């Protein structure tokens, strides 16, 4: 019909998977047995064959995919928006109406995957046809496009007009019904590919991916590295699926009571009731933690350590056991690992003096092999130099002190004293909002501290706020 | 090991290498299949089905003049930072919906933003190929842009960034096919991660005890797990059929989920070393742009390019519900630190809080 557009780099990469899927669905919608029943539709005085109603589409989608009304409407809308189905009445309004409104399937010739990007030349010819056919038929934005194109591809304008006339002549020789159908198809195509200003542009996809400049060099080195990686992966130890999957079941079960979206939270979810009591009762430092929170410390050692209140409690316990230096050492190592690079040598030095040197005031018990390796690393201290020692102490606490802490009176008493908040009911009157109170910005807290002359990263290893500095 | 003759054509050698790599990959998948003795939904049969629960749009944050591309939560559980196509980065108190800070980046398409753990700074970047850190000042007169610190430099767009456990280090992923770890103070690159064959689109830090790994996903359909200390790729998974837009660890750190343009989300177990679940539905046509788990890991929220959010039962593999509301594609989705809500950002210029 017109000059063929290249579909080499046709549709942008990101679109292809969804277009393929849509087209598969469209084809099944047209299946003679299982598809939508098509019939003739009357458009004014002409009878258009192979048409269906909006309601037909809607019902077929619900039945085929066992989905809700809302979802079926949503999917139907997508097909119309992307031009796979077009309306016969009110053709400029690309929406799906769930009633008797007539619709037709777009011919594959005009599918998004076949003819994209739409060519300027084709658009010029289309607008020229409209202009010739009926003076004043072009809408405002089409007039603007037409004039702009006229300027831009002026050199081929004779060809444009000639093609337009030729196509109009050819179409006059068709049956009226065919002519109307072809016009509708073409119109639908251009509504999708040159949307009027103000409507959603389906073609907009954001910055291009896989641009040819700065692409990864798929050279010999790349493949050699990949081969090496695959070899190592082959030799890897794996765990049976049944064991791994069981652990998810356990984890989800254990944490479900703690999942506010699933089971709500007490006193109430602040986002729902506008009451921030939940956040106040669970803030970083609170004198009486909630029961759920204290329970969570028993789920894993990491849970205990990552909660500032839990860590503080654990430290108190360790002090009673005269093994507090282990936790302090662990914290000091965290500080090295996550702190400023420039401070690493100084910090490592401090750690050595306080925890590792013979006769150190807070000496930690590390096995000789690890100690040797660590001391060797001290010659050129780097961020991860304390990792082995830290892990050794971490697992020591995890296997020994942690289980005993959970059995201790200290923990049990805290658990008994822990608070179970009263449920706050949501306001009965839906439009009355509780006043939504602001909270001090974390940035403000730091600013105040800096003004007071305190430093953000405290050097004291007794700090219980961890590496995320909180004041 | 096939010996490469120096005299042979370079293209022959490349083809040989490529074939060898492919062969190994096939062998790897066979090995992985050997210990796969049960499917997730089978294990989940004995669990009770989840009852109906209501998730509604509780807040709508309006203020961006253009597509919202990325967002991140502050550790205080109510503040967020969001970035958009027009270069604006906004810090909100999502609870009150007030805007607290705004910065205009000198570039468009700010595809990545992150909140520092201390709550005192934000990092962002995009088409400028950089990641910059802005300390948050409460002085209304102070121009935040003045204190900007350029940290990361890539040779293509920045797709994602996140702070590690402190304000001092940032992990970035880029369209140049690499990820990198940076020291904020000096702007130095501490480690780089090579292995993806195309743009890296997303990353997530592991919540594990030893905290030294992260996962990335890219246009090469691969998800890779990396050792932050050595820069080595520890594991990789290549089962998606299109670009991986989003990766997120399961709360225990033993698995991660991915969202892709192939309209599926998948779950990969790190100990079993394989894909263990696919979350897809015939009626879901468009790609998932962003995924995150609920606090317990039982639910997986996926933001899709068809403007919807699908909620999946992670264990049973079924789609629990579909949320409508956005008027353009959902580009970013994160659950709040305490799991009370999740936030979605969209090309309709808004952010929504759901609970």
PDB file of N, CA and C in Angstrom, chain B residues 158-210:
ATOM      1  N   UNK B 158      23.212   5.859  35.207  1.00  0.00           N
ATOM      2  CA  UNK B 158      23.119   5.209  36.503  1.00  0.00           C
ATOM      3  C   UNK B 158      21.712   4.627  36.640  1.00  0.00           C
ATOM      4  N   UNK B 159      21.609   3.338  36.888  1.00  0.00           N
ATOM      5  CA  UNK B 159      20.280   2.724  36.952  1.00  0.00           C
ATOM      6  C   UNK B 159      19.796   2.522  38.385  1.00  0.00           C
ATOM      7  N   UNK B 160      20.734   2.313  39.327  1.00  0.00           N
ATOM      8  CA  UNK B 160      20.327   2.095  40.714  1.00  0.00           C
ATOM      9  C   UNK B 160      21.477   2.445  41.644  1.00  0.00           C
ATOM     10  N   UNK B 161      21.127   2.842  42.845  1.00  0.00           N
ATOM     11  CA  UNK B 161      22.165   3.080  43.841  1.00  0.00           C
ATOM     12  C   UNK B 161      21.595   2.763  45.209  1.00  0.00           C
ATOM     13  N   UNK B 162      22.460   2.348  46.122  1.00  0.00           N
ATOM     14  CA  UNK B 162      22.013   2.204  47.495  1.00  0.00           C
ATOM     15  C   UNK B 162      23.203   2.304  48.430  1.00  0.00           C
ATOM     16  N   UNK B 163      22.951   2.812  49.633  1.00  0.00           N
ATOM     17  CA  UNK B 163      24.004   2.889  50.628  1.00  0.00           C
ATOM     18  C   UNK B 163      24.176   1.499  51.225  1.00  0.00           C
ATOM     19  N   UNK B 164      25.392   1.170  51.625  1.00  0.00           N
ATOM     20  CA  UNK B 164      25.575  -0.079  52.348  1.00  0.00           C
ATOM     21  C   UNK B 164      25.174   0.235  53.784  1.00  0.00           C
ATOM     22  N   UNK B 165      25.685  -0.445  54.771  1.00  0.00           N
ATOM     23  CA  UNK B 165      25.151  -0.240  56.116  1.00  0.00           C
ATOM     24  C   UNK B 165      25.448   1.112  56.750  1.00  0.00           C
ATOM     25  N   UNK B 166      26.171   1.965  56.064  1.00  0.00           N
ATOM     26  CA  UNK B 166      26.448   3.270  56.638  1.00  0.00           C
ATOM     27  C   UNK B 166      26.386   4.333  55.554  1.00  0.00           C
ATOM     28  N   UNK B 167      26.538   5.581  55.957  1.00  0.00           N
ATOM     29  CA  UNK B 167      26.529   6.688  55.000  1.00  0.00           C
ATOM     30  C   UNK B 167      27.804   6.744  54.182  1.00  0.00           C
ATOM     31  N   UNK B 168      28.757   5.895  54.496  1.00  0.00           N
ATOM     32  CA  UNK B 168      30.092   6.055  53.939  1.00  0.00           C
ATOM     33  C   UNK B 168      30.352   5.327  52.638  1.00  0.00           C
ATOM     34  N   UNK B 169      29.496   4.388  52.303  1.00  0.00           N
ATOM     35  CA  UNK B 169      29.721   3.651  51.059  1.00  0.00           C
ATOM     36  C   UNK B 169      28.446   3.545  50.257  1.00  0.00           C
ATOM     37  N   UNK B 170      28.616   3.622  48.944  1.00  0.00           N
ATOM     38  CA  UNK B 170      27.470   3.491  48.043  1.00  0.00           C
ATOM     39  C   UNK B 170      27.740   2.434  46.995  1.00  0.00           C
ATOM     40  N   UNK B 171      26.727   1.660  46.731  1.00  0.00           N
ATOM     41  CA  UNK B 171      26.792   0.639  45.689  1.00  0.00           C
ATOM     42  C   UNK B 171      25.996   1.166  44.502  1.00  0.00           C
ATOM     43  N   UNK B 172      26.559   1.075  43.299  1.00  0.00           N
ATOM     44  CA  UNK B 172      25.840   1.576  42.122  1.00  0.00           C
ATOM     45  C   UNK B 172      25.789   0.539  41.016  1.00  0.00           C
ATOM     46  N   UNK B 173      24.775   0.675  40.145  1.00  0.00           N
ATOM     47  CA  UNK B 173      24.720  -0.178  38.955  1.00  0.00           C
ATOM     48  C   UNK B 173      24.480   0.751  37.770  1.00  0.00           C
ATOM     49  N   UNK B 174      24.963   0.348  36.608  1.00  0.00           N
ATOM     50  CA  UNK B 174      24.914   1.283  35.493  1.00  0.00           C
ATOM     51  C   UNK B 174      24.626   0.633  34.153  1.00  0.00           C
ATOM     52  N   UNK B 175      24.209   1.471  33.215  1.00  0.00           N
ATOM     53  CA  UNK B 175      23.979   1.028  31.845  1.00  0.00           C
ATOM     54  C   UNK B 175      25.262   0.634  31.145  1.00  0.00           C
ATOM     55  N   UNK B 176      26.407   0.887  31.792  1.00  0.00           N
ATOM     56  CA  UNK B 176      27.674   0.494  31.167  1.00  0.00           C
ATOM     57  C   UNK B 176      28.010  -0.967  31.461  1.00  0.00           C
ATOM     58  N   UNK B 177      27.063  -1.672  32.108  1.00  0.00           N
ATOM     59  CA  UNK B 177      27.241  -3.111  32.316  1.00  0.00           C
ATOM     60  C   UNK B 177      27.979  -3.486  33.581  1.00  0.00           C
ATOM     61  N   UNK B 178      28.307  -2.502  34.393  1.00  0.00           N
ATOM     62  CA  UNK B 178      29.046  -2.817  35.625  1.00  0.00           C
ATOM     63  C   UNK B 178      28.323  -2.311  36.866  1.00  0.00           C
ATOM     64  N   UNK B 179      28.744  -2.852  38.015  1.00  0.00           N
ATOM     65  CA  UNK B 179      28.332  -2.305  39.303  1.00  0.00           C
ATOM     66  C   UNK B 179      29.605  -1.843  39.989  1.00  0.00           C
ATOM     67  N   UNK B 180      29.478  -0.991  40.958  1.00  0.00           N
ATOM     68  CA  UNK B 180      30.678  -0.540  41.655  1.00  0.00           C
ATOM     69  C   UNK B 180      30.362  -0.131  43.070  1.00  0.00           C
ATOM     70  N   UNK B 181      31.376  -0.251  43.931  1.00  0.00           N
ATOM     71  CA  UNK B 181      31.258   0.153  45.332  1.00  0.00           C
ATOM     72  C   UNK B 181      32.153   1.374  45.515  1.00  0.00           C
ATOM     73  N   UNK B 182      31.618   2.429  46.105  1.00  0.00           N
ATOM     74  CA  UNK B 182      32.354   3.690  46.209  1.00  0.00           C
ATOM     75  C   UNK B 182      32.487   4.158  47.644  1.00  0.00           C
ATOM     76  N   UNK B 183      33.577   4.834  47.916  1.00  0.00           N
ATOM     77  CA  UNK B 183      33.776   5.469  49.209  1.00  0.00           C
ATOM     78  C   UNK B 183      33.252   6.892  49.079  1.00  0.00           C
ATOM     79  N   UNK B 184      32.271   7.249  49.890  1.00  0.00           N
ATOM     80  CA  UNK B 184      31.625   8.558  49.759  1.00  0.00           C
ATOM     81  C   UNK B 184      32.579   9.691  50.065  1.00  0.00           C
ATOM     82  N   UNK B 185      33.362   9.503  51.099  1.00  0.00           N
ATOM     83  CA  UNK B 185      34.260  10.556  51.557  1.00  0.00           C
ATOM     84  C   UNK B 185      35.234  10.980  50.459  1.00  0.00           C
ATOM     85  N   UNK B 186      35.872  10.004  49.836  1.00  0.00           N
ATOM     86  CA  UNK B 186      36.916  10.345  48.875  1.00  0.00           C
ATOM     87  C   UNK B 186      36.438  10.276  47.426  1.00  0.00           C
ATOM     88  N   UNK B 187      35.284   9.647  47.194  1.00  0.00           N
ATOM     89  CA  UNK B 187      34.808   9.476  45.823  1.00  0.00           C
ATOM     90  C   UNK B 187      35.545   8.368  45.098  1.00  0.00           C
ATOM     91  N   UNK B 188      36.368   7.630  45.837  1.00  0.00           N
ATOM     92  CA  UNK B 188      37.140   6.562  45.216  1.00  0.00           C
ATOM     93  C   UNK B 188      36.311   5.325  44.986  1.00  0.00           C
ATOM     94  N   UNK B 189      36.649   4.615  43.923  1.00  0.00           N
ATOM     95  CA  UNK B 189      35.980   3.333  43.690  1.00  0.00           C
ATOM     96  C   UNK B 189      36.701   2.272  44.517  1.00  0.00           C
ATOM     97  N   UNK B 190      35.970   1.573  45.352  1.00  0.00           N
ATOM     98  CA  UNK B 190      36.575   0.559  46.206  1.00  0.00           C
ATOM     99  C   UNK B 190      36.617  -0.797  45.519  1.00  0.00           C
ATOM    100  N   UNK B 191      35.617  -1.047  44.670  1.00  0.00           N
ATOM    101  CA  UNK B 191      35.539  -2.340  44.002  1.00  0.00           C
ATOM    102  C   UNK B 191      34.643  -2.209  42.793  1.00  0.00           C
ATOM    103  N   UNK B 192      34.970  -2.919  41.735  1.00  0.00           N
ATOM    104  CA  UNK B 192      34.058  -2.917  40.592  1.00  0.00           C
ATOM    105  C   UNK B 192      33.664  -4.347  40.267  1.00  0.00           C
ATOM    106  N   UNK B 193      32.500  -4.482  39.676  1.00  0.00           N
ATOM    107  CA  UNK B 193      31.926  -5.809  39.449  1.00  0.00           C
ATOM    108  C   UNK B 193      31.591  -5.970  37.970  1.00  0.00           C
ATOM    109  N   UNK B 194      32.356  -6.820  37.309  1.00  0.00           N
ATOM    110  CA  UNK B 194      32.167  -7.052  35.884  1.00  0.00           C
ATOM    111  C   UNK B 194      31.676  -8.468  35.649  1.00  0.00           C
ATOM    112  N   UNK B 195      30.781  -8.614  34.713  1.00  0.00           N
ATOM    113  CA  UNK B 195      30.283  -9.962  34.430  1.00  0.00           C
ATOM    114  C   UNK B 195      28.997  -9.922  33.642  1.00  0.00           C
ATOM    115  N   UNK B 196      28.244  -8.840  33.813  1.00  0.00           N
ATOM    116  CA  UNK B 196      27.034  -8.709  33.006  1.00  0.00           C
ATOM    117  C   UNK B 196      27.423  -8.430  31.565  1.00  0.00           C
ATOM    118  N   UNK B 197      26.595  -8.904  30.649  1.00  0.00           N
ATOM    119  CA  UNK B 197      26.896  -8.716  29.230  1.00  0.00           C
ATOM    120  C   UNK B 197      26.191  -7.507  28.652  1.00  0.00           C
ATOM    121  N   UNK B 198      25.395  -6.842  29.465  1.00  0.00           N
ATOM    122  CA  UNK B 198      24.675  -5.659  28.984  1.00  0.00           C
ATOM    123  C   UNK B 198      24.320  -4.791  30.187  1.00  0.00           C
ATOM    124  N   UNK B 199      23.497  -3.765  29.968  1.00  0.00           N
ATOM    125  CA  UNK B 199      23.127  -2.817  31.022  1.00  0.00           C
ATOM    126  C   UNK B 199      22.695  -3.537  32.298  1.00  0.00           C
ATOM    127  N   UNK B 200      23.185  -3.047  33.436  1.00  0.00           N
ATOM    128  CA  UNK B 200      22.707  -3.544  34.719  1.00  0.00           C
ATOM    129  C   UNK B 200      21.606  -2.597  35.159  1.00  0.00           C
ATOM    130  N   UNK B 201      20.445  -3.131  35.494  1.00  0.00           N
ATOM    131  CA  UNK B 201      19.299  -2.274  35.758  1.00  0.00           C
ATOM    132  C   UNK B 201      18.931  -2.119  37.223  1.00  0.00           C
ATOM    133  N   UNK B 202      19.394  -3.047  38.060  1.00  0.00           N
ATOM    134  CA  UNK B 202      18.933  -3.007  39.448  1.00  0.00           C
ATOM    135  C   UNK B 202      19.909  -3.732  40.354  1.00  0.00           C
ATOM    136  N   UNK B 203      19.807  -3.438  41.645  1.00  0.00           N
ATOM    137  CA  UNK B 203      20.611  -4.185  42.608  1.00  0.00           C
ATOM    138  C   UNK B 203      19.942  -4.163  43.978  1.00  0.00           C
ATOM    139  N   UNK B 204      20.348  -5.087  44.837  1.00  0.00           N
ATOM    140  CA  UNK B 204      19.856  -5.093  46.211  1.00  0.00           C
ATOM    141  C   UNK B 204      20.916  -5.689  47.115  1.00  0.00           C
ATOM    142  N   UNK B 205      21.040  -5.118  48.304  1.00  0.00           N
ATOM    143  CA  UNK B 205      22.035  -5.547  49.277  1.00  0.00           C
ATOM    144  C   UNK B 205      21.478  -6.710  50.091  1.00  0.00           C
ATOM    145  N   UNK B 206      22.312  -7.709  50.387  1.00  0.00           N
ATOM    146  CA  UNK B 206      21.836  -8.863  51.143  1.00  0.00           C
ATOM    147  C   UNK B 206      21.709  -8.552  52.625  1.00  0.00           C
ATOM    148  N   UNK B 207      20.632  -9.015  53.266  1.00  0.00           N
ATOM    149  CA  UNK B 207      20.457  -8.786  54.696  1.00  0.00           C
ATOM    150  C   UNK B 207      21.115  -9.865  55.538  1.00  0.00           C
ATOM    151  N   UNK B 208      22.138 -10.490  55.017  1.00  0.00           N
ATOM    152  CA  UNK B 208      22.696 -11.647  55.714  1.00  0.00           C
ATOM    153  C   UNK B 208      23.540 -11.234  56.905  1.00  0.00           C
ATOM    154  N   UNK B 209      23.886 -12.216  57.686  1.00  0.00           N
ATOM    155  CA  UNK B 209      24.667 -11.969  58.902  1.00  0.00           C
ATOM    156  C   UNK B 209      26.004 -11.341  58.594  1.00  0.00           C
ATOM    157  N   UNK B 210      26.635 -11.872  57.554  1.00  0.00           N
ATOM    158  CA  UNK B 210      27.973 -11.381  57.271  1.00  0.00           C
ATOM    159  C   UNK B 210      27.946 -10.191  56.321  1.00  0.00           C
TER     160      UNK B 210
END
